[in-house]
Coordinates of C-alpha atoms in Angstrom, one line a residue:
M155 CA 111.3 114.1 -146.4
P156 CA 113.4 110.9 -146.1
A157 CA 114.2 108.9 -149.2
T158 CA 112.5 105.7 -150.0
F159 CA 114.5 102.5 -150.6
T160 CA 113.1 99.9 -153.0
Q161 CA 114.8 96.6 -153.7
Q162 CA 113.7 93.9 -156.2
F163 CA 114.9 90.4 -155.3
D164 CA 115.1 87.9 -158.1
T165 CA 117.2 85.1 -156.7
P166 CA 116.9 81.3 -156.4
K167 CA 116.0 81.7 -152.8
Y168 CA 113.6 84.6 -152.9
K169 CA 111.7 86.5 -155.5
G170 CA 109.9 89.6 -154.4
S171 CA 110.4 93.3 -153.4
V172 CA 110.5 95.6 -150.4
S173 CA 110.0 99.4 -150.3
F174 CA 110.3 101.6 -147.2
S175 CA 111.5 105.0 -145.9
T176 CA 115.1 105.3 -144.8
G177 CA 114.5 108.0 -142.3
L178 CA 114.7 108.1 -138.5
F179 CA 111.6 106.8 -136.8
I180 CA 110.4 109.1 -134.1
D181 CA 106.8 109.4 -132.7
G182 CA 105.5 106.8 -135.2
K183 CA 106.8 108.8 -138.3
F184 CA 109.8 108.8 -140.5
V185 CA 111.8 112.0 -140.4
D186 CA 115.1 113.3 -141.7
G187 CA 118.0 113.7 -139.3
S188 CA 118.6 117.2 -137.9
D189 CA 121.6 117.8 -140.1
N190 CA 120.0 116.3 -143.2
T191 CA 123.1 114.0 -143.7
T192 CA 123.1 110.4 -144.7
I193 CA 125.1 107.2 -144.2
D194 CA 125.8 104.7 -147.0
V195 CA 124.8 101.1 -146.4
I196 CA 127.2 98.7 -148.2
N197 CA 126.5 95.3 -149.7
P198 CA 129.2 93.0 -148.2
T199 CA 128.9 90.6 -151.1
N200 CA 130.3 93.1 -153.6
G201 CA 131.3 96.3 -151.6
K202 CA 128.7 98.4 -153.5
V203 CA 126.2 100.9 -151.9
I204 CA 122.8 99.4 -151.3
T205 CA 121.2 102.6 -150.2
S206 CA 121.7 105.6 -148.0
I207 CA 119.9 106.2 -144.6
S208 CA 119.3 109.3 -142.6
E209 CA 122.1 110.0 -140.1
G210 CA 120.9 110.9 -136.6
T211 CA 122.6 113.2 -134.2
A212 CA 122.6 113.9 -130.5
K213 CA 119.9 116.5 -131.2
D214 CA 117.7 113.7 -132.7
V215 CA 118.3 111.6 -129.6
D216 CA 117.0 114.5 -127.5
I217 CA 113.9 114.7 -129.6
A218 CA 113.3 110.9 -129.5
V219 CA 113.8 110.8 -125.7
D220 CA 111.2 113.6 -125.2
V221 CA 108.8 111.8 -127.4
A222 CA 109.4 108.5 -125.6
Q223 CA 108.9 110.2 -122.2
K224 CA 105.5 111.6 -123.4
A225 CA 104.4 108.2 -124.7
F226 CA 105.5 106.6 -121.4
D227 CA 103.5 109.2 -119.4
T228 CA 100.3 109.0 -121.5
V229 CA 99.8 105.8 -123.5
W230 CA 102.3 103.2 -122.2
G231 CA 104.0 102.7 -118.8
L232 CA 101.4 102.5 -116.1
N233 CA 98.7 103.6 -118.6
A234 CA 98.7 100.4 -120.6
S235 CA 97.7 97.2 -118.9
G236 CA 99.7 94.0 -119.1
S237 CA 97.1 92.5 -121.3
Q238 CA 97.2 95.4 -123.7
R239 CA 100.9 95.2 -124.0
S240 CA 100.7 91.4 -124.4
N241 CA 98.1 91.8 -127.2
I242 CA 100.2 94.3 -129.1
L243 CA 103.4 92.2 -128.8
W244 CA 101.5 89.2 -130.0
K245 CA 100.1 91.2 -133.0
L246 CA 103.7 92.3 -133.8
A247 CA 104.8 88.7 -133.9
Q248 CA 101.9 87.9 -136.3
V249 CA 102.8 90.8 -138.5
M250 CA 106.4 89.7 -138.6
E251 CA 105.3 86.2 -139.7
S252 CA 103.4 87.8 -142.6
H253 CA 106.6 89.5 -143.7
H254 CA 108.9 86.6 -142.9
K255 CA 110.6 86.3 -146.3
E256 CA 111.0 90.1 -146.8
L257 CA 112.8 90.3 -143.4
A258 CA 115.0 87.4 -144.3
A259 CA 115.9 88.9 -147.6
L260 CA 116.8 92.2 -146.1
E261 CA 118.9 90.5 -143.4
A262 CA 120.8 88.5 -146.1
L263 CA 121.3 91.5 -148.3
D264 CA 122.4 93.8 -145.5
N265 CA 124.5 91.5 -143.3
G266 CA 125.7 88.8 -145.7
K267 CA 124.4 85.8 -143.9
T268 CA 122.7 83.2 -146.1
F269 CA 119.0 83.6 -146.8
G270 CA 118.4 80.1 -145.4
W271 CA 120.0 81.0 -142.1
A272 CA 118.3 84.4 -142.0
Y273 CA 114.9 82.8 -142.7
G274 CA 115.1 79.7 -140.6
T275 CA 117.0 81.1 -137.6
D276 CA 117.2 84.9 -137.3
V277 CA 113.6 85.8 -138.3
T278 CA 112.0 82.7 -136.8
F279 CA 113.9 83.1 -133.5
S280 CA 113.0 86.8 -133.5
I281 CA 109.3 86.1 -133.8
N282 CA 109.6 83.5 -131.0
V283 CA 111.2 86.0 -128.7
I284 CA 108.4 88.5 -129.3
K285 CA 105.8 85.8 -128.6
Y286 CA 107.6 84.7 -125.5
F287 CA 107.7 88.1 -123.9
A288 CA 104.1 88.8 -125.0
G289 CA 103.3 86.0 -122.6
W290 CA 105.1 87.7 -119.8
A291 CA 103.5 91.1 -120.2
D292 CA 100.5 90.4 -117.9
K293 CA 102.5 88.4 -115.4
I294 CA 104.8 91.0 -114.0
T295 CA 104.1 90.5 -110.3
G296 CA 105.6 91.5 -106.9
Q297 CA 105.2 89.8 -103.5
T298 CA 103.3 90.3 -100.3
I299 CA 105.9 90.3 -97.5
E300 CA 104.9 89.4 -93.9
T301 CA 106.2 91.5 -91.0
D302 CA 103.4 91.7 -88.4
E303 CA 99.6 92.3 -88.3
R304 CA 100.1 96.1 -88.0
K305 CA 101.3 96.5 -91.5
L306 CA 100.6 95.4 -95.1
I307 CA 103.7 95.4 -97.2
Y308 CA 104.0 94.4 -100.9
T309 CA 106.4 95.0 -103.8
R310 CA 105.7 96.3 -107.3
H311 CA 107.9 95.8 -110.3
E312 CA 107.4 99.0 -112.2
P313 CA 108.8 100.0 -115.6
I314 CA 111.9 102.2 -115.6
G315 CA 110.7 104.7 -118.1
V316 CA 112.7 105.7 -121.2
V317 CA 115.4 103.1 -122.0
G318 CA 118.2 103.3 -124.5
Q319 CA 119.2 100.3 -126.5
I320 CA 122.2 99.8 -128.8
I321 CA 122.4 96.7 -130.9
P322 CA 125.2 95.1 -133.1
W323 CA 125.5 94.2 -136.7
N324 CA 126.0 90.4 -136.5
F325 CA 122.3 89.5 -135.7
P326 CA 120.5 92.8 -136.5
L327 CA 116.9 91.6 -136.4
L328 CA 117.4 89.1 -133.6
M329 CA 119.2 91.6 -131.3
W330 CA 116.4 94.1 -132.1
A331 CA 113.9 91.5 -130.8
W332 CA 116.0 90.5 -127.8
K333 CA 116.1 94.2 -126.7
I334 CA 112.6 95.6 -127.5
A335 CA 110.5 92.5 -126.4
P336 CA 111.3 92.5 -122.6
A337 CA 111.4 96.3 -122.5
L338 CA 107.9 96.6 -124.0
A339 CA 106.5 93.7 -122.0
T340 CA 107.4 95.5 -118.8
G341 CA 106.0 98.8 -119.9
N342 CA 109.0 100.9 -121.0
T343 CA 109.4 103.2 -124.0
I344 CA 112.5 102.9 -126.2
V345 CA 115.1 104.9 -128.1
L346 CA 117.1 102.3 -130.1
K347 CA 120.2 102.7 -132.2
P348 CA 120.9 99.9 -134.8
S349 CA 124.4 99.4 -136.2
E350 CA 125.1 101.8 -139.1
F351 CA 126.5 98.7 -140.9
T352 CA 123.2 96.8 -140.8
P353 CA 120.3 99.1 -140.2
L354 CA 117.8 97.9 -142.8
T355 CA 115.7 95.4 -140.9
A356 CA 115.4 97.8 -137.9
I357 CA 114.1 100.5 -140.2
Y358 CA 111.8 98.1 -142.0
M359 CA 110.3 97.0 -138.7
C360 CA 109.1 100.5 -138.0
N361 CA 106.2 100.1 -140.5
L362 CA 105.4 96.8 -138.8
L363 CA 105.3 98.4 -135.4
N364 CA 102.7 100.8 -136.7
E365 CA 100.8 98.0 -138.3
A366 CA 100.8 96.0 -135.0
G367 CA 99.4 99.0 -133.2
V368 CA 102.4 100.0 -131.1
P369 CA 101.5 103.6 -130.1
P370 CA 103.5 106.4 -131.6
G371 CA 106.6 107.3 -129.5
V372 CA 106.8 104.0 -127.7
V373 CA 109.6 102.7 -130.0
N374 CA 111.9 105.2 -131.6
I375 CA 114.7 104.2 -134.0
V376 CA 117.6 106.7 -134.4
T377 CA 120.2 105.5 -137.0
G378 CA 123.7 106.9 -136.7
Y379 CA 127.2 106.4 -135.6
G380 CA 128.3 105.0 -132.2
N381 CA 130.4 108.1 -131.3
T382 CA 127.4 110.4 -131.8
V383 CA 124.1 108.6 -131.4
G384 CA 125.4 105.8 -129.3
A385 CA 127.3 108.2 -127.0
A386 CA 124.3 110.5 -126.7
I387 CA 122.1 107.5 -125.6
S388 CA 124.7 106.3 -123.1
S389 CA 125.1 109.7 -121.4
H390 CA 121.6 111.1 -121.7
M391 CA 120.3 112.5 -118.4
K392 CA 116.7 111.5 -119.2
I393 CA 117.4 107.9 -120.1
Q394 CA 117.4 105.8 -116.9
K395 CA 118.7 102.5 -118.4
V396 CA 120.9 101.5 -121.3
A397 CA 121.3 98.0 -122.8
F398 CA 124.1 97.2 -125.2
T399 CA 125.3 94.2 -127.2
G400 CA 128.7 94.5 -128.8
S401 CA 132.4 94.5 -128.1
T402 CA 133.9 94.7 -124.6
L403 CA 135.8 97.8 -125.6
V404 CA 132.7 99.7 -126.5
G405 CA 130.9 98.2 -123.5
R406 CA 133.4 99.9 -121.2
K407 CA 132.8 103.2 -122.8
I408 CA 129.1 102.9 -122.4
M409 CA 129.4 102.0 -118.7
E410 CA 131.7 104.9 -118.2
A411 CA 129.3 107.3 -119.8
A412 CA 126.4 106.0 -117.8
A413 CA 128.3 106.4 -114.6
K414 CA 129.4 110.0 -115.4
S415 CA 125.9 111.1 -116.4
N416 CA 123.1 109.9 -114.2
L417 CA 124.3 106.5 -112.9
K418 CA 121.8 104.9 -115.3
T419 CA 121.4 101.1 -115.0
V420 CA 123.5 99.2 -117.5
T421 CA 123.2 95.7 -119.0
L422 CA 126.0 94.6 -121.3
E423 CA 126.2 91.5 -123.5
L424 CA 129.8 91.6 -124.7
G425 CA 132.6 89.6 -126.3
G426 CA 133.7 86.0 -125.9
K427 CA 136.5 83.5 -126.5
S428 CA 134.5 80.4 -125.8
P429 CA 136.2 77.0 -125.2
N430 CA 134.8 73.9 -126.9
I431 CA 136.1 70.9 -125.0
I432 CA 136.1 67.5 -126.8
F433 CA 137.0 64.5 -124.6
D434 CA 138.3 61.3 -126.1
D435 CA 135.1 59.4 -125.4
A436 CA 132.9 61.9 -127.4
D437 CA 131.0 60.8 -130.5
L438 CA 133.7 62.0 -132.9
D439 CA 131.6 62.6 -136.0
K440 CA 128.9 64.6 -134.0
A441 CA 131.7 66.5 -132.2
V442 CA 133.2 67.5 -135.5
D443 CA 129.9 68.7 -136.9
W444 CA 129.1 70.7 -133.8
A445 CA 132.6 72.2 -133.6
A446 CA 132.2 73.4 -137.2
H447 CA 128.9 74.9 -136.3
G448 CA 130.4 76.4 -133.2
I449 CA 133.1 78.4 -135.0
F450 CA 131.8 78.9 -138.6
W451 CA 128.1 79.6 -137.9
N452 CA 127.3 83.2 -139.0
H453 CA 130.8 83.3 -140.5
G454 CA 132.3 83.3 -137.1
Q455 CA 130.5 86.5 -136.3
A456 CA 129.0 85.3 -133.0
C457 CA 130.0 86.5 -129.5
C458 CA 129.6 82.9 -128.2
A459 CA 131.5 81.3 -131.1
G460 CA 133.5 78.2 -130.0
S461 CA 136.8 79.6 -131.2
R462 CA 139.1 77.7 -128.9
I463 CA 138.7 74.0 -129.7
F464 CA 140.4 71.8 -127.1
V465 CA 140.8 68.1 -128.2
Q466 CA 142.0 65.3 -125.9
A467 CA 145.3 63.8 -127.0
G468 CA 143.8 60.3 -127.7
I469 CA 141.6 61.5 -130.5
Y470 CA 143.4 64.7 -131.6
D471 CA 144.7 63.4 -134.9
K472 CA 141.4 61.8 -135.9
F473 CA 139.5 64.8 -134.9
L474 CA 141.8 67.2 -136.9
E475 CA 141.5 65.0 -140.0
K476 CA 137.7 65.0 -139.9
F477 CA 137.5 68.7 -138.9
T478 CA 139.8 69.6 -141.8
A479 CA 137.5 67.8 -144.2
K480 CA 134.5 69.5 -142.7
A481 CA 136.0 73.0 -143.0
K482 CA 137.1 72.4 -146.6
S483 CA 133.5 71.3 -147.5
I484 CA 132.0 74.6 -146.5
R485 CA 130.5 76.3 -149.6
I486 CA 131.2 80.1 -149.8
G487 CA 129.4 82.5 -152.0
D488 CA 126.4 84.7 -152.6
P489 CA 124.0 84.6 -149.6
F490 CA 121.1 84.1 -152.0
G491 CA 122.8 81.4 -154.0
E492 CA 121.9 77.7 -154.0
N493 CA 123.7 75.4 -151.6
I494 CA 125.7 78.2 -149.9
D495 CA 126.9 77.7 -146.3
Q496 CA 128.9 80.9 -145.7
G497 CA 128.6 84.4 -147.1
P498 CA 130.9 87.4 -146.7
Q499 CA 132.0 89.1 -143.5
V500 CA 129.9 92.2 -142.7
S501 CA 132.2 95.0 -143.7
Q502 CA 135.6 96.0 -145.0
I503 CA 136.6 97.0 -141.5
Q504 CA 135.7 93.5 -140.2
Y505 CA 137.4 91.8 -143.1
D506 CA 140.6 93.7 -142.4
R507 CA 140.4 93.0 -138.7
I508 CA 140.1 89.3 -139.2
M509 CA 142.9 89.1 -141.8
G510 CA 145.0 91.1 -139.4
Y511 CA 144.5 88.3 -136.8
I512 CA 145.3 85.7 -139.3
D513 CA 148.6 87.5 -140.1
S514 CA 149.3 87.8 -136.4
G515 CA 148.9 84.1 -135.9
R516 CA 151.4 83.4 -138.7
Q517 CA 153.9 85.9 -137.3
E518 CA 153.7 84.5 -133.8
G519 CA 154.5 81.0 -135.1
A520 CA 151.1 79.3 -135.3
K521 CA 150.4 77.0 -138.3
V522 CA 147.6 77.8 -140.7
H523 CA 146.2 74.3 -141.1
V524 CA 143.3 75.2 -143.3
G525 CA 142.3 78.4 -145.1
G526 CA 143.8 81.7 -144.0
E527 CA 143.1 83.5 -147.3
R528 CA 140.6 85.7 -149.1
H529 CA 137.9 83.9 -151.1
G530 CA 137.1 85.3 -154.5
T531 CA 138.0 88.8 -155.9
E532 CA 135.2 91.0 -154.6
G533 CA 133.3 91.4 -151.4
Y534 CA 134.4 90.5 -147.9
F535 CA 134.8 86.7 -148.1
I536 CA 137.3 84.8 -146.0
Q537 CA 138.1 81.1 -146.1
P538 CA 137.2 79.0 -143.1
T539 CA 140.5 79.0 -141.2
I540 CA 142.0 76.5 -138.7
F541 CA 145.2 77.2 -136.7
T542 CA 147.2 74.5 -135.0
D543 CA 150.5 74.6 -133.0
V544 CA 149.3 77.6 -131.0
K545 CA 150.6 78.8 -127.7
P546 CA 148.4 80.3 -124.9
E547 CA 149.9 83.8 -125.1
M548 CA 149.2 84.2 -128.8
K549 CA 146.7 86.9 -129.8
I550 CA 144.6 84.4 -131.8
V551 CA 144.2 82.3 -128.6
Q552 CA 143.5 85.2 -126.2
E553 CA 141.6 87.8 -128.2
E554 CA 138.2 87.7 -129.9
I555 CA 138.6 87.5 -133.7
F556 CA 134.9 87.5 -134.6
G557 CA 135.4 85.7 -137.8
P558 CA 135.7 82.1 -139.2
V559 CA 139.0 81.5 -137.5
G560 CA 139.4 78.8 -134.9
V561 CA 142.4 77.4 -133.0
V562 CA 142.7 73.6 -132.2
I563 CA 144.6 72.8 -129.0
K564 CA 145.6 69.4 -127.6
F565 CA 145.0 68.6 -124.0
E566 CA 145.9 65.7 -121.7
D567 CA 143.3 65.5 -118.9
E568 CA 140.4 67.3 -117.2
A569 CA 142.6 69.4 -114.9
D570 CA 144.7 70.5 -117.8
V571 CA 141.7 71.5 -120.0
I572 CA 139.8 73.3 -117.2
R573 CA 142.9 75.4 -116.5
Q574 CA 143.3 76.3 -120.1
A575 CA 139.6 76.9 -120.8
N576 CA 139.3 79.4 -117.9
D577 CA 142.5 81.2 -118.9
T578 CA 140.7 84.1 -120.5
V579 CA 139.2 87.5 -119.6
Y580 CA 136.0 86.3 -121.2
G581 CA 133.3 84.1 -119.8
L582 CA 130.3 84.1 -122.2
A583 CA 129.9 80.4 -123.2
A584 CA 131.5 77.0 -123.3
A585 CA 130.8 73.6 -124.7
V586 CA 131.7 70.0 -123.5
F587 CA 131.6 66.9 -125.6
T588 CA 131.6 63.5 -123.8
Q589 CA 129.4 60.5 -123.4
N590 CA 130.2 60.4 -119.7
L591 CA 127.4 62.2 -117.9
N592 CA 129.3 62.7 -114.7
R593 CA 132.3 64.2 -116.6
A594 CA 130.0 66.4 -118.6
I595 CA 128.3 67.9 -115.5
E596 CA 131.5 68.3 -113.5
T597 CA 133.2 70.0 -116.3
A598 CA 130.3 72.3 -117.1
H599 CA 130.2 73.4 -113.5
K600 CA 133.9 74.2 -113.4
L601 CA 133.8 76.4 -116.5
Q602 CA 133.6 80.1 -115.8
A603 CA 130.9 80.9 -118.3
G604 CA 127.3 82.1 -118.4
T605 CA 126.3 79.2 -120.7
A606 CA 127.6 75.7 -120.8
W607 CA 126.5 73.4 -123.6
V608 CA 126.9 69.6 -123.4
N609 CA 127.1 67.7 -126.7
C610 CA 125.9 70.8 -128.6
V611 CA 126.9 74.4 -129.1
N612 CA 125.4 77.7 -130.0
Q613 CA 121.9 76.6 -128.9
L614 CA 119.7 79.5 -127.8
H615 CA 116.1 79.6 -126.7
A616 CA 113.7 82.5 -125.9
Q617 CA 113.0 81.1 -122.4
V618 CA 116.6 80.4 -121.4
P619 CA 118.8 83.2 -120.0
F620 CA 122.0 84.2 -121.9
G621 CA 124.9 86.4 -120.7
G622 CA 128.4 86.3 -119.4
Y623 CA 130.9 86.1 -116.6
K624 CA 133.9 88.3 -116.2
Q625 CA 134.4 90.8 -119.2
S626 CA 131.7 89.1 -121.2
G627 CA 129.0 91.3 -119.7
I628 CA 126.6 92.3 -117.0
G629 CA 123.0 91.0 -116.7
R630 CA 121.1 88.4 -118.7
E631 CA 119.1 88.5 -121.9
L632 CA 116.2 86.2 -122.6
G633 CA 114.0 84.2 -120.3
E634 CA 112.4 85.5 -117.1
Y635 CA 115.8 86.9 -116.0
A636 CA 115.6 89.6 -118.7
L637 CA 112.6 91.2 -117.1
S638 CA 114.7 92.4 -114.2
N639 CA 116.7 94.5 -116.6
Y640 CA 113.7 96.7 -117.2
T641 CA 111.9 97.1 -113.9
N642 CA 112.4 99.0 -110.7
V643 CA 111.3 97.2 -107.5
K644 CA 109.2 99.4 -105.2
A645 CA 108.2 98.3 -101.6
V646 CA 104.9 99.7 -100.4
H647 CA 104.3 99.9 -96.6
I648 CA 100.7 100.4 -95.4
N649 CA 100.2 101.1 -91.7
L650 CA 97.0 99.4 -90.5
Q651 CA 97.2 100.6 -86.8
H652 CA 97.3 104.4 -87.3
T653 CA 99.9 104.7 -84.5
V654 CA 103.6 105.5 -84.4

């Protein structure tokens, strides 16, 4: 039998406890992995083991897929009405609300984000996403298409079947909600792999799925490594669709595996190197606050982070002065501590990667204007870091760092900044700060990105689509657009004349 994880929280932010199984979740039950091996989950605040979870294998993926297919054929798919699916999703949101603090505490413990952000953003937004797609479940409709009076033709949007989903470690619960909500609303069954770095909220949610009345086998969670469980999901012949959020490098591997197996449909939400453009007529203080939020939110571990900050020459010095003060004011420490803005990076691997980029920036001649060092003596804390005097070809300008590291770049005019902003293989998001409405709209339209924010940044809503251009991905999450990721369109022709 899988082990049970129990954690007592006694912090200024949360006092309480959680207890749950750490097994794989297949057919509504917790089970050990086929090889009876485990994976250690590490606390990024101190580098110590929190607990161990069951390690899944390709064999466990096979078992989960068969279970999911049976559930699709018998209790879900075309056998559960839209209103039934809607009611279950709505109940799931209510159950999550009753466990709001526990989910936030687990997210802070496992990921390192502050309890306040986890509570106010990650858990709240996750619940809103579940509610939003609960509203769509009984509104999946096709069209009647006119040809002539001899035929009746209509379309149906049918669930695909068993879908595979692979989610990242930066927003573990939120990405879980982004993936499962539209898939369940449209009638699919799921085999999902959370990140081995941050699996705790996904595992905890399994009990809540049961409490909400999600039938056994409809959602299956197989914890494990990307090169085993992730690869098995991507190449599985009985999985007809895979959705992934993560790095562009891994996204390529998933797309290749999907193509080589059964040409399964793929949606990918990948990396970014988002430009944040601040014109000289912007409200400077607000632009500084938003720029800090753009790059330092979630410790810089956001695919849409505004990591390239372009500032027009006329306000460059004033902006840099205020932005410097803002960066230095960020309070780093225990995610459960009082008045803490930034916790640790998620893992030793990620810490080393970010510090490697900081070293690269120094070696290539950029100036570390603020930060650039470790914070404290234990855990994976990195100071908020600002580079200046950068050149377009530098790695810190071109490559996604995924940490609290931004570059500030001076520009002269609109043509100059549009050229620089679009000089990237990515195209996930962009931001524009100006008080000139025409300039804002014209610039937003010229930026090659799936999202363009004006006088704000990193603003996401359940009803608004999110996804990228270029190497930032394929398809869209959230909003009505996400439903198309999980349905097949069938055209039905009915001959009314009984003649050829």
